[in-house]
Amino acid sequence: MSTAVELLDQGHEVDIYDSKSFVGGKVGSFVDKQGNHIEMGLHVFFGCYNNLFRLMKKVGAEKNLLVKDHTHTFVNKGGDIGELDFRFPIGAPIHGMRAFLTTNQLGTYDKARNAVALALSPVVRALVDPDGAMQNIRDLDNISFSEWFMSKGGTRKSIQRMWDPVAYALGFIDCDNISARCMLTIFSLFATKTEASLLRMLKGSPDVYLSGPIRKYITDRGGRFHLRWGCREVLYDRSADGGVYVTGLAMSKATEKKTVKADAYVAACDVPGIKRLLPQDWRESQFFDNIYKLVGVPVVTVQLRYNGWVTELKDLERSRQLRQASGLDNLLYTPDADFSCFADLALTSPADYYIEGQGSLLQCVLTPGDPYMPLLNDEIIKRVTKQVLVLFPSSQGLEVTWSSVVKIGQSLYREGPGKDPFRPDQKTPIKNFFLAGSYTKQDYIDSMEGATLSGRLASAFICGAGEELVALPNYLLKK
Ligand SMILES: Cc1cc2nc3c(=O)[nH]c(=O)nc-3n(C[C@H](O)[C@H](O)[C@H](O)COP(=O)(O)OP(=O)(O)OC[C@H]3O[C@@H](n4cnc5c(N)ncnc54)[C@H](O)[C@@H]3O)c2cc1C
């Protein structure tokens, strides 16, 4: 959709095909028969999402974000709260240094070692030379965050109590498995931009407050959506000079079939989608073959509706009434449950999730998702409910009144060490075929910002190739 918006603004015609019945992909949501909004996953917006914020402003959705308190909250066993508190009158990097030096999520020794590791990181260079620091960070793609952090004096305890939940939230894998590049990219943004660590969440569901407005912008400008239409095959031809050109896309919707033709084709898929779509012959090219070295990480998202306020730790009476919402209104991390991050959507995104006479709507992201993938939904709900009680003993006695489970077998691409070089550019060796999607090359991690940026880059390449693309059909006809 990011590519479509840019291309429509440049005066092009755009058709979007998606095999799903709703727009937005992993940030999409739909309403079930009982009126519940079912999200593909819990989404938070870092303050450095400049491309996404620009897009939201363009489509009139910039007011749909609610700014949360500038603190990252960890919920430990027994309701013990730890914080990485960025609230300070002086901005970056001072507010970040203070947050790490004063956090109560770590003991004094771990905190000191943490500070040493961060002081020895490229993040310090980022304060004076962000581009140079980014190059140093990219050079650390080959090692895991744990390897890098421990080599700089960081402790295993810091990893377990603070960095693992953060790594799980960012990439759905732990510090032993996530590339140092991925984590340090985020740290350098936090260190250099005061707003970067400030979290925002949507007022309500993505279909109403994010993907909906983008869709409207696109259709208002003549763009067309074709939902439930999946691309089954990329049709292509070779010219006399040996070059490959896409000649059409074979699409299908249930039993219907059609071939779609255009001047330029953009595959804005997820990792499993692009692997299925690319013609096998194209793997002769290193560019396309590299994509097969990327894999997706499984993730399971659970929603639990309660008849009270689960995260209200201080006032038992308030947690038991249903007249007023109460509890922790922010993204929450935890090192003590199988879900690494979660939020009470009835508080954070009340427009669609606060319902009068009902309580918390916890949305929990189970990472690693692998052990939960084969389990039945009832079993998943049982296990998650039990763990919620470990974190919030004060919620003993509250009942789950509704629940849902969404499993994604391959979600984010696995940002393991050494994977970054395999991410493809948006411009491919095939002149009229482009790629977009958060797994393609850009300096953000697999995120909404990364997806938006990749879409802008794809549209820039298409516009840049204008003359060549116009000439292509004639060339193919003459062949
Ligand atoms: C549980 C969860 C939590 C997340 N939390 C955050 C967060 O807090 N902050 C953040 O920034 N990011 C978060 N993300 C990541 C973010 O959702 C993704 O990075 C982003 O949505 C990727 O967008 P995309 O357009 O690249 O891919 P997708 O959203 O996966 O879209 C790809 C689309 O391509 C379609 N498609 C694939 N193949 C075909 C085909 N052959 N024919 C037709 N259509 C096809 C799919 O149906 C899909 O709609 C989260 C992701 C998950 C799963």
Short mmCIF file of C-alpha atoms and ligand atoms in Angstrom, two decimals, residues 17-20 24-27 40-44 49 172 229-231 268-270 273 277 299 301 365 408 411-412 437-438 446-449 451, ligand 1:
data_model
loop_
_atom_site.label_atom_id
_atom_site.label_comp_id
_atom_site.label_asym_id
_atom_site.label_seq_id
_atom_site.Cartn_x
_atom_site.Cartn_y
_atom_site.Cartn_z
CA TYR A 17 -4.07 -7.93 -5.48
CA ASP A 18 -4.00 -9.70 -2.12
CA SER A 19 -4.86 -13.32 -1.46
CA LYS A 20 -6.31 -12.34 1.94
CA GLY A 24 -2.85 -4.56 5.65
CA GLY A 25 -1.13 -7.97 5.76
CA LYS A 26 0.39 -8.61 9.19
CA VAL A 27 -0.84 -5.21 10.42
CA MET A 40 -2.72 -10.43 13.30
CA GLY A 41 -0.53 -9.18 16.15
CA LEU A 42 0.12 -6.49 18.75
CA HIS A 43 1.54 -3.39 17.05
CA VAL A 44 3.41 -0.51 18.65
CA TYR A 49 8.87 5.72 12.30
CA PHE A 172 10.55 -12.80 17.96
CA TRP A 229 -7.09 -12.77 -5.55
CA GLY A 230 -3.81 -14.64 -5.16
CA CYS A 231 -0.96 -14.54 -7.62
CA ALA A 268 5.04 -6.89 -1.95
CA CYS A 269 4.93 -10.26 -0.24
CA ASP A 270 6.10 -11.74 3.03
CA GLY A 273 4.92 -15.63 -0.17
CA LEU A 277 5.92 -16.85 -6.16
CA VAL A 299 4.45 -16.38 16.28
CA THR A 301 -1.00 -13.98 19.32
CA VAL A 365 2.61 -12.24 21.77
CA ILE A 408 1.34 -17.20 11.86
CA SER A 411 5.89 -14.05 10.22
CA LEU A 412 8.95 -11.79 10.47
CA GLY A 437 8.16 -5.73 1.91
CA SER A 438 9.87 -5.41 5.25
CA ASP A 446 11.29 -6.19 9.94
CA SER A 447 8.72 -3.63 11.05
CA MET A 448 5.88 -1.43 9.85
CA GLU A 449 8.43 1.34 9.27
CA ALA A 451 7.68 -2.13 5.17
C1 LIG B 1 2.52 -10.61 15.99
C2 LIG B 1 3.20 -9.47 15.29
C3 LIG B 1 3.51 -8.31 15.99
C4 LIG B 1 4.19 -7.28 15.35
N1 LIG B 1 4.46 -6.12 16.06
C5 LIG B 1 5.03 -5.08 15.43
C6 LIG B 1 5.21 -3.86 16.10
O1 LIG B 1 4.85 -3.71 17.26
N2 LIG B 1 5.79 -2.82 15.43
C7 LIG B 1 6.19 -2.94 14.12
O2 LIG B 1 6.68 -1.97 13.55
N3 LIG B 1 6.03 -4.10 13.46
C8 LIG B 1 5.47 -5.17 14.07
N4 LIG B 1 5.28 -6.34 13.40
C9 LIG B 1 5.87 -6.47 12.06
C10 LIG B 1 5.01 -5.88 10.98
O3 LIG B 1 3.71 -6.39 11.09
C11 LIG B 1 5.61 -6.32 9.62
O4 LIG B 1 6.96 -5.96 9.56
C12 LIG B 1 4.92 -5.64 8.46
O5 LIG B 1 3.53 -5.75 8.57
C13 LIG B 1 5.38 -6.28 7.17
O6 LIG B 1 4.64 -5.73 6.11
P1 LIG B 1 4.82 -6.29 4.66
O7 LIG B 1 3.91 -5.49 3.80
O8 LIG B 1 6.25 -6.36 4.34
O9 LIG B 1 4.33 -7.82 4.73
P2 LIG B 1 2.91 -8.40 5.10
O10 LIG B 1 2.23 -7.53 6.08
O11 LIG B 1 3.14 -9.82 5.49
O12 LIG B 1 2.09 -8.33 3.75
C14 LIG B 1 2.31 -9.22 2.69
C15 LIG B 1 1.02 -9.40 1.94
O13 LIG B 1 1.28 -10.13 0.76
C16 LIG B 1 0.19 -10.98 0.54
N5 LIG B 1 0.64 -12.04 -0.37
C17 LIG B 1 1.72 -12.86 -0.21
N6 LIG B 1 1.83 -13.67 -1.28
C18 LIG B 1 0.82 -13.36 -2.12
C19 LIG B 1 0.41 -13.85 -3.41
N7 LIG B 1 1.06 -14.83 -4.04
N8 LIG B 1 -0.68 -13.29 -3.99
C20 LIG B 1 -1.37 -12.29 -3.39
N9 LIG B 1 -1.03 -11.79 -2.17
C21 LIG B 1 0.05 -12.31 -1.56
C22 LIG B 1 -0.21 -11.46 1.91
O14 LIG B 1 -1.55 -11.93 1.92
C23 LIG B 1 -0.03 -10.18 2.73
O15 LIG B 1 -1.23 -9.44 2.79
C24 LIG B 1 4.60 -7.40 14.00
C25 LIG B 1 4.28 -8.57 13.29
C26 LIG B 1 3.58 -9.59 13.92
C27 LIG B 1 3.26 -10.84 13.16
#
